[in-house]
mmCIF file of C-alpha atoms in Angstrom:
data_model
loop_
_atom_site.group_PDB
_atom_site.id
_atom_site.type_symbol
_atom_site.label_atom_id
_atom_site.label_comp_id
_atom_site.label_asym_id
_atom_site.label_seq_id
_atom_site.Cartn_x
_atom_site.Cartn_y
_atom_site.Cartn_z
ATOM 1 C CA UNK A 1 0.000 0.000 0.000
ATOM 2 C CA UNK A 2 2.916 2.345 0.635
ATOM 3 C CA UNK A 3 4.443 1.838 -2.803
ATOM 4 C CA UNK A 4 2.218 4.258 -4.733
ATOM 5 C CA UNK A 5 2.641 7.230 -2.330
ATOM 6 C CA UNK A 6 6.370 6.578 -2.150
ATOM 7 C CA UNK A 7 6.605 6.484 -5.936
ATOM 8 C CA UNK A 8 4.608 9.707 -6.200
ATOM 9 C CA UNK A 9 6.863 11.347 -3.641
ATOM 10 C CA UNK A 10 9.942 10.221 -5.534
ATOM 11 C CA UNK A 11 8.591 11.500 -8.835
ATOM 12 C CA UNK A 12 7.598 14.808 -7.229
ATOM 13 C CA UNK A 13 11.000 15.227 -5.597
ATOM 14 C CA UNK A 14 12.811 14.462 -8.850
ATOM 15 C CA UNK A 15 10.579 16.852 -10.776
ATOM 16 C CA UNK A 16 11.283 19.522 -8.176
ATOM 17 C CA UNK A 17 14.989 18.758 -8.438
ATOM 18 C CA UNK A 18 14.964 19.299 -12.206
ATOM 19 C CA UNK A 19 13.199 22.615 -11.691
ATOM 20 C CA UNK A 20 15.803 23.576 -9.072
ATOM 21 C CA UNK A 21 18.564 22.877 -11.604
ATOM 22 C CA UNK A 22 17.221 25.720 -13.745
ATOM 23 C CA UNK A 23 17.651 28.317 -10.943
ATOM 24 C CA UNK A 24 14.198 29.865 -11.487
ATOM 25 C CA UNK A 25 15.006 33.073 -9.594
ATOM 26 C CA UNK A 26 18.005 33.826 -11.819
ATOM 27 C CA UNK A 27 16.157 32.755 -14.956
ATOM 28 C CA UNK A 28 13.321 35.162 -14.110
ATOM 29 C CA UNK A 29 15.750 38.086 -14.223
ATOM 30 C CA UNK A 30 17.058 36.873 -17.583
ATOM 31 C CA UNK A 31 13.542 36.674 -19.015
ATOM 32 C CA UNK A 32 12.599 40.093 -17.691
ATOM 33 C CA UNK A 33 15.629 41.812 -19.210
ATOM 34 C CA UNK A 34 15.271 39.928 -22.500
ATOM 35 C CA UNK A 35 11.648 41.037 -22.790
ATOM 36 C CA UNK A 36 12.595 44.615 -21.966
ATOM 37 C CA UNK A 37 15.304 44.557 -24.633
ATOM 38 C CA UNK A 38 12.846 43.298 -27.254
ATOM 39 C CA UNK A 39 10.236 45.895 -26.317
ATOM 40 C CA UNK A 40 12.708 48.779 -26.324
ATOM 41 C CA UNK A 41 14.231 47.671 -29.618
ATOM 42 C CA UNK A 42 10.899 47.262 -31.415
ATOM 43 C CA UNK A 43 9.996 49.900 -33.961
ATOM 44 C CA UNK A 44 6.298 50.381 -34.427
ATOM 45 C CA UNK A 45 3.820 47.840 -33.010
ATOM 46 C CA UNK A 46 5.375 45.088 -30.899
ATOM 47 C CA UNK A 47 5.278 41.610 -32.435
ATOM 48 C CA UNK A 48 4.006 39.851 -29.316
ATOM 49 C CA UNK A 49 4.286 36.342 -30.759
ATOM 50 C CA UNK A 50 7.901 36.921 -31.723
ATOM 51 C CA UNK A 51 8.517 38.420 -28.285
ATOM 52 C CA UNK A 52 7.042 35.334 -26.593
ATOM 53 C CA UNK A 53 9.188 32.990 -28.686
ATOM 54 C CA UNK A 54 12.299 35.051 -27.981
ATOM 55 C CA UNK A 55 11.667 34.999 -24.243
ATOM 56 C CA UNK A 56 10.922 31.264 -24.353
ATOM 57 C CA UNK A 57 14.109 30.447 -26.287
ATOM 58 C CA UNK A 58 16.163 32.585 -23.936
ATOM 59 C CA UNK A 59 14.508 30.871 -20.977
ATOM 60 C CA UNK A 60 15.594 27.476 -22.301
ATOM 61 C CA UNK A 61 19.193 28.618 -22.763
ATOM 62 C CA UNK A 62 19.259 30.233 -19.310
ATOM 63 C CA UNK A 63 17.801 27.102 -17.721
ATOM 64 C CA UNK A 64 20.256 24.868 -19.564
ATOM 65 C CA UNK A 65 23.180 27.069 -18.551
ATOM 66 C CA UNK A 66 22.054 26.935 -14.923
ATOM 67 C CA UNK A 67 21.770 23.141 -15.011
ATOM 68 C CA UNK A 68 25.237 22.812 -16.525
ATOM 69 C CA UNK A 69 26.570 25.164 -13.870
ATOM 70 C CA UNK A 70 25.133 22.813 -11.236
ATOM 71 C CA UNK A 71 26.935 19.956 -12.988
ATOM 72 C CA UNK A 72 30.307 21.746 -13.106
ATOM 73 C CA UNK A 73 30.150 23.035 -9.521
ATOM 74 C CA UNK A 74 28.660 19.944 -7.892
ATOM 75 C CA UNK A 75 31.761 19.259 -5.773
ATOM 76 C CA UNK A 76 32.133 22.872 -4.591
ATOM 77 C CA UNK A 77 28.449 22.958 -3.696
ATOM 78 C CA UNK A 78 28.992 20.232 -1.097
ATOM 79 C CA UNK A 79 31.052 22.615 1.034
ATOM 80 C CA UNK A 80 28.582 25.496 1.103
ATOM 81 C CA UNK A 81 25.633 25.497 3.488
ATOM 82 C CA UNK A 82 23.367 27.330 1.069
ATOM 83 C CA UNK A 83 24.104 24.911 -1.807
ATOM 84 C CA UNK A 84 24.643 21.563 -0.049
ATOM 85 C CA UNK A 85 20.969 20.677 -0.472
ATOM 86 C CA UNK A 86 20.987 21.227 -4.243
ATOM 87 C CA UNK A 87 19.949 18.232 -6.383
ATOM 88 C CA UNK A 88 23.464 16.953 -7.159
ATOM 89 C CA UNK A 89 25.226 17.320 -3.773
ATOM 90 C CA UNK A 90 22.164 15.878 -2.046
ATOM 91 C CA UNK A 91 22.058 12.906 -4.420
ATOM 92 C CA UNK A 92 18.493 13.463 -5.635
ATOM 93 C CA UNK A 93 19.801 13.532 -9.206
ATOM 94 C CA UNK A 94 22.902 12.002 -10.768
ATOM 95 C CA UNK A 95 25.505 14.203 -12.508
ATOM 96 C CA UNK A 96 24.837 12.635 -15.925
ATOM 97 C CA UNK A 97 21.145 13.448 -15.581
ATOM 98 C CA UNK A 98 21.950 17.109 -14.994
ATOM 99 C CA UNK A 99 24.422 17.114 -17.894
ATOM 100 C CA UNK A 100 21.944 15.663 -20.405
ATOM 101 C CA UNK A 101 19.168 17.911 -19.119
ATOM 102 C CA UNK A 102 21.329 21.041 -19.363
ATOM 103 C CA UNK A 103 22.702 20.330 -22.828
ATOM 104 C CA UNK A 104 19.231 19.461 -24.118
ATOM 105 C CA UNK A 105 17.713 22.705 -22.835
ATOM 106 C CA UNK A 106 20.554 24.868 -24.135
ATOM 107 C CA UNK A 107 20.471 23.315 -27.620
ATOM 108 C CA UNK A 108 16.673 23.592 -27.786
ATOM 109 C CA UNK A 109 16.864 27.215 -26.693
ATOM 110 C CA UNK A 110 19.492 28.095 -29.287
ATOM 111 C CA UNK A 111 17.401 26.452 -32.011
ATOM 112 C CA UNK A 112 14.220 28.226 -30.918
ATOM 113 C CA UNK A 113 16.021 31.574 -30.832
ATOM 114 C CA UNK A 114 17.412 30.955 -34.313
ATOM 115 C CA UNK A 115 13.917 30.343 -35.689
ATOM 116 C CA UNK A 116 12.120 33.041 -33.710
ATOM 117 C CA UNK A 117 14.735 35.759 -33.322
ATOM 118 C CA UNK A 118 17.296 35.175 -36.025
ATOM 119 C CA UNK A 119 20.955 34.196 -36.186
ATOM 120 C CA UNK A 120 22.268 37.140 -34.159
ATOM 121 C CA UNK A 121 19.928 36.525 -31.240
ATOM 122 C CA UNK A 122 20.790 32.826 -31.246
ATOM 123 C CA UNK A 123 24.518 33.575 -31.419
ATOM 124 C CA UNK A 124 24.249 35.919 -28.423
ATOM 125 C CA UNK A 125 22.378 33.231 -26.490
ATOM 126 C CA UNK A 126 25.034 30.633 -27.204
ATOM 127 C CA UNK A 127 27.802 33.131 -26.416
ATOM 128 C CA UNK A 128 26.206 33.849 -23.065
ATOM 129 C CA UNK A 129 26.009 30.150 -22.221
ATOM 130 C CA UNK A 130 29.552 29.319 -23.319
ATOM 131 C CA UNK A 131 31.231 32.340 -21.703
ATOM 132 C CA UNK A 132 29.390 31.781 -18.423
ATOM 133 C CA UNK A 133 30.373 28.124 -18.229
ATOM 134 C CA UNK A 134 33.873 28.204 -19.709
ATOM 135 C CA UNK A 135 35.117 31.597 -18.513
ATOM 136 C CA UNK A 136 33.257 32.819 -15.446
ATOM 137 C CA UNK A 137 32.650 29.474 -13.717
ATOM 138 C CA UNK A 138 36.264 28.164 -13.715
ATOM 139 C CA UNK A 139 37.670 31.603 -12.895
ATOM 140 C CA UNK A 140 35.702 31.711 -9.637
ATOM 141 C CA UNK A 141 38.348 29.494 -8.037
ATOM 142 C CA UNK A 142 41.283 31.395 -9.503
ATOM 143 C CA UNK A 143 40.719 35.120 -9.229
ATOM 144 C CA UNK A 144 38.457 37.767 -7.725
ATOM 145 C CA UNK A 145 38.141 39.164 -11.260
ATOM 146 C CA UNK A 146 35.700 36.357 -12.031
ATOM 147 C CA UNK A 147 32.794 38.618 -11.037
ATOM 148 C CA UNK A 148 33.942 41.199 -13.593
ATOM 149 C CA UNK A 149 34.219 38.515 -16.280
ATOM 150 C CA UNK A 150 30.846 37.036 -15.343
ATOM 151 C CA UNK A 151 29.165 40.430 -15.605
ATOM 152 C CA UNK A 152 29.641 40.308 -19.393
ATOM 153 C CA UNK A 153 27.446 37.250 -20.090
ATOM 154 C CA UNK A 154 25.133 38.431 -17.336
ATOM 155 C CA UNK A 155 24.462 41.659 -19.239
ATOM 156 C CA UNK A 156 23.776 40.085 -22.654
ATOM 157 C CA UNK A 157 20.071 39.037 -22.269
ATOM 158 C CA UNK A 158 18.601 42.484 -23.126
ATOM 159 C CA UNK A 159 20.790 42.469 -26.227
ATOM 160 C CA UNK A 160 19.266 39.113 -27.217
ATOM 161 C CA UNK A 161 15.830 40.691 -27.049
ATOM 162 C CA UNK A 162 16.978 43.773 -28.964
ATOM 163 C CA UNK A 163 18.626 41.655 -31.672
ATOM 164 C CA UNK A 164 15.498 39.512 -32.034
ATOM 165 C CA UNK A 165 13.378 42.646 -32.494
ATOM 166 C CA UNK A 166 15.668 44.502 -34.905
ATOM 167 C CA UNK A 167 18.152 41.998 -36.331
ATOM 168 C CA UNK A 168 21.021 44.244 -35.246
ATOM 169 C CA UNK A 169 22.670 45.904 -32.252
ATOM 170 C CA UNK A 170 22.709 49.683 -32.100
ATOM 171 C CA UNK A 171 23.546 52.093 -29.285
ATOM 172 C CA UNK A 172 20.273 51.414 -27.463
ATOM 173 C CA UNK A 173 21.217 47.765 -27.058
ATOM 174 C CA UNK A 174 24.622 48.715 -25.690
ATOM 175 C CA UNK A 175 23.056 51.114 -23.195
ATOM 176 C CA UNK A 176 20.894 48.287 -21.840
ATOM 177 C CA UNK A 177 24.011 46.112 -21.689
ATOM 178 C CA UNK A 178 25.865 48.793 -19.712
ATOM 179 C CA UNK A 179 23.009 49.246 -17.241
ATOM 180 C CA UNK A 180 22.786 45.546 -16.474
ATOM 181 C CA UNK A 181 26.587 45.191 -16.406
ATOM 182 C CA UNK A 182 26.993 47.803 -13.658
ATOM 183 C CA UNK A 183 23.921 46.650 -11.746
ATOM 184 C CA UNK A 184 25.432 43.217 -11.166
ATOM 185 C CA UNK A 185 28.249 44.496 -8.941
ATOM 186 C CA UNK A 186 26.184 45.826 -6.018
ATOM 187 C CA UNK A 187 23.834 42.865 -6.386
ATOM 188 C CA UNK A 188 26.374 40.037 -6.419
ATOM 189 C CA UNK A 189 28.857 41.679 -4.042
ATOM 190 C CA UNK A 190 26.045 42.008 -1.492
ATOM 191 C CA UNK A 191 25.275 38.297 -1.842
ATOM 192 C CA UNK A 192 28.954 37.361 -1.707
ATOM 193 C CA UNK A 193 29.435 39.449 1.438
ATOM 194 C CA UNK A 194 26.599 37.616 3.194
ATOM 195 C CA UNK A 195 27.988 34.205 2.216
ATOM 196 C CA UNK A 196 31.717 34.940 2.266
ATOM 197 C CA UNK A 197 32.423 32.141 4.754
ATOM 198 C CA UNK A 198 30.546 29.669 2.567
ATOM 199 C CA UNK A 199 32.516 30.742 -0.492
ATOM 200 C CA UNK A 200 35.754 30.467 1.470
ATOM 201 C CA UNK A 201 35.021 26.870 2.476
ATOM 202 C CA UNK A 202 34.378 25.988 -1.160
ATOM 203 C CA UNK A 203 37.576 27.676 -2.343
ATOM 204 C CA UNK A 204 35.693 30.245 -4.430
ATOM 205 C CA UNK A 205 37.573 33.550 -4.611
ATOM 206 C CA UNK A 206 34.761 36.056 -4.510
ATOM 207 C CA UNK A 207 36.092 39.479 -3.546
ATOM 208 C CA UNK A 208 34.707 39.387 0.039
ATOM 209 C CA UNK A 209 36.649 36.158 0.657
ATOM 210 C CA UNK A 210 40.009 37.933 0.296
ATOM 211 C CA UNK A 211 38.768 41.382 1.333
ATOM 212 C CA UNK A 212 37.954 40.504 4.915
ATOM 213 C CA UNK A 213 37.311 44.052 6.135
ATOM 214 C CA UNK A 214 35.108 44.855 3.159
ATOM 215 C CA UNK A 215 36.960 47.982 2.042
ATOM 216 C CA UNK A 216 37.395 46.949 -1.597
ATOM 217 C CA UNK A 217 34.041 45.200 -1.768
ATOM 218 C CA UNK A 218 31.962 48.167 -0.655
ATOM 219 C CA UNK A 219 34.115 50.600 -2.617
ATOM 220 C CA UNK A 220 33.193 48.686 -5.775
ATOM 221 C CA UNK A 221 29.554 48.602 -4.709
ATOM 222 C CA UNK A 222 29.464 52.373 -4.267
ATOM 223 C CA UNK A 223 31.442 53.233 -7.414
ATOM 224 C CA UNK A 224 29.362 50.991 -9.673
ATOM 225 C CA UNK A 225 26.136 52.321 -8.187
ATOM 226 C CA UNK A 226 27.334 55.858 -8.947
ATOM 227 C CA UNK A 227 28.125 54.760 -12.500
ATOM 228 C CA UNK A 228 24.669 53.210 -12.700
ATOM 229 C CA UNK A 229 23.081 56.613 -12.065
ATOM 230 C CA UNK A 230 24.857 58.135 -15.062
ATOM 231 C CA UNK A 231 24.375 55.195 -17.417
ATOM 232 C CA UNK A 232 20.769 54.842 -16.335
ATOM 233 C CA UNK A 233 20.003 58.326 -17.675
ATOM 234 C CA UNK A 234 21.340 57.583 -21.159
ATOM 235 C CA UNK A 235 18.073 56.214 -22.595
ATOM 236 C CA UNK A 236 16.524 59.682 -22.223
ATOM 237 C CA UNK A 237 19.638 61.474 -23.436
ATOM 238 C CA UNK A 238 19.648 59.260 -26.554
ATOM 239 C CA UNK A 239 15.963 59.847 -27.229
ATOM 240 C CA UNK A 240 14.777 56.341 -26.372
ATOM 241 C CA UNK A 241 12.680 57.547 -23.442
ATOM 242 C CA UNK A 242 11.177 60.806 -22.264
ATOM 243 C CA UNK A 243 11.356 63.146 -19.282
ATOM 244 C CA UNK A 244 9.358 60.862 -16.973
ATOM 245 C CA UNK A 245 11.935 58.111 -17.258
ATOM 246 C CA UNK A 246 14.818 60.573 -16.823
ATOM 247 C CA UNK A 247 13.639 61.823 -13.445
ATOM 248 C CA UNK A 248 12.262 58.454 -12.397
ATOM 249 C CA UNK A 249 15.594 56.761 -13.142
ATOM 250 C CA UNK A 250 17.402 59.522 -11.265
ATOM 251 C CA UNK A 251 15.274 58.942 -8.172
ATOM 252 C CA UNK A 252 15.402 55.132 -8.331
ATOM 253 C CA UNK A 253 19.163 54.909 -8.923
ATOM 254 C CA UNK A 254 19.978 57.595 -6.363
ATOM 255 C CA UNK A 255 17.868 55.644 -3.887
ATOM 256 C CA UNK A 256 19.952 52.542 -4.601
ATOM 257 C CA UNK A 257 23.137 54.543 -3.994
ATOM 258 C CA UNK A 258 21.786 55.642 -0.621
ATOM 259 C CA UNK A 259 21.195 52.002 0.339
ATOM 260 C CA UNK A 260 24.741 51.170 -0.810
ATOM 261 C CA UNK A 261 26.187 53.941 1.379
ATOM 262 C CA UNK A 262 24.035 52.817 4.305
ATOM 263 C CA UNK A 263 25.219 49.204 3.913
ATOM 264 C CA UNK A 264 28.855 50.316 3.608
ATOM 265 C CA UNK A 265 28.658 52.303 6.835
ATOM 266 C CA UNK A 266 28.466 49.139 8.944
ATOM 267 C CA UNK A 267 29.212 46.295 6.495
ATOM 268 C CA UNK A 268 26.912 43.949 8.398
ATOM 269 C CA UNK A 269 25.262 40.907 6.880
ATOM 270 C CA UNK A 270 21.846 42.342 7.719
ATOM 271 C CA UNK A 271 22.503 45.528 5.753
ATOM 272 C CA UNK A 272 24.055 43.556 2.895
ATOM 273 C CA UNK A 273 20.827 41.557 2.713
ATOM 274 C CA UNK A 274 18.792 44.749 2.541
ATOM 275 C CA UNK A 275 21.093 45.951 -0.234
ATOM 276 C CA UNK A 276 20.542 42.720 -2.141
ATOM 277 C CA UNK A 277 16.787 43.221 -1.856
ATOM 278 C CA UNK A 278 17.170 46.836 -3.000
ATOM 279 C CA UNK A 279 18.996 45.744 -6.155
ATOM 280 C CA UNK A 280 16.302 43.152 -6.888
ATOM 281 C CA UNK A 281 13.709 45.932 -6.643
ATOM 282 C CA UNK A 282 15.792 48.452 -8.582
ATOM 283 C CA UNK A 283 16.134 46.703 -11.936
ATOM 284 C CA UNK A 284 12.421 45.956 -12.577
ATOM 285 C CA UNK A 285 11.527 49.502 -11.513
ATOM 286 C CA UNK A 286 14.103 50.966 -13.873
ATOM 287 C CA UNK A 287 13.102 48.761 -16.812
ATOM 288 C CA UNK A 288 9.417 49.272 -16.095
ATOM 289 C CA UNK A 289 9.845 53.044 -16.204
ATOM 290 C CA UNK A 290 11.851 52.708 -19.396
ATOM 291 C CA UNK A 291 9.204 50.648 -21.134
ATOM 292 C CA UNK A 292 6.368 52.866 -19.917
ATOM 293 C CA UNK A 293 8.065 56.048 -21.137
ATOM 294 C CA UNK A 294 9.445 54.652 -24.386
ATOM 295 C CA UNK A 295 9.460 57.175 -27.227
ATOM 296 C CA UNK A 296 7.602 55.836 -30.272
ATOM 297 C CA UNK A 297 9.836 55.226 -33.279
#
């Protein structure tokens, strides 16, 4: 009598494990920025079907990349409290299952992007996947510059959307890239500061691991947030958005800087967590304002 419930539980736990491999929280950010890039790049009426296909293809590549990252970092994950319960360290899934799952999703995503968004969008998707896995991931155990390297593939999703909408990359696409590039530093440094002991146990050289007093870490957080204010105003200065976005972006990004300064004043884990939450709130607000105040072209 207990066989059926046990089987159901096993199937449910394995299904949940496969979902966990895709890192849904990270993938959501990728989808949001891809959609924003497509919308901002569109000239005239938005092709909503093409937008949906572009977001779906990007979602598959992002999910596949995340699963392959789980596969590559499965040994390191055993040493970190926040990752020890992931599907591979916990033994819910086998490494080969994650490998096949990740490759399958990434290939399907690249193919879907090729059909729906064109060769350039597909190329950018594949470039993001490859650079994240073969550059950023191995560098995490070798140098604190890994975060800088990883910010490049992390900033490409809005360009995928832009390329799918226009078939090219112009200055608007690069502005979106720059915004997301700078945004990643306060976001990921805040997370790394909270979990610096975990990263240290796993041998991952995030900046807070070697910068024990936080001087360099919070200096980078503040400087990149200042840069984000200036870069965040460029859409209006380039004529992509209007006055509403200009002043809205100024308020939102200045508010983020204030949180960065507040967190830097004590460098506590509690304030770093608040900073992380502030960055998570910042990017959808900024992109939402941008899309709302887009200048028709």
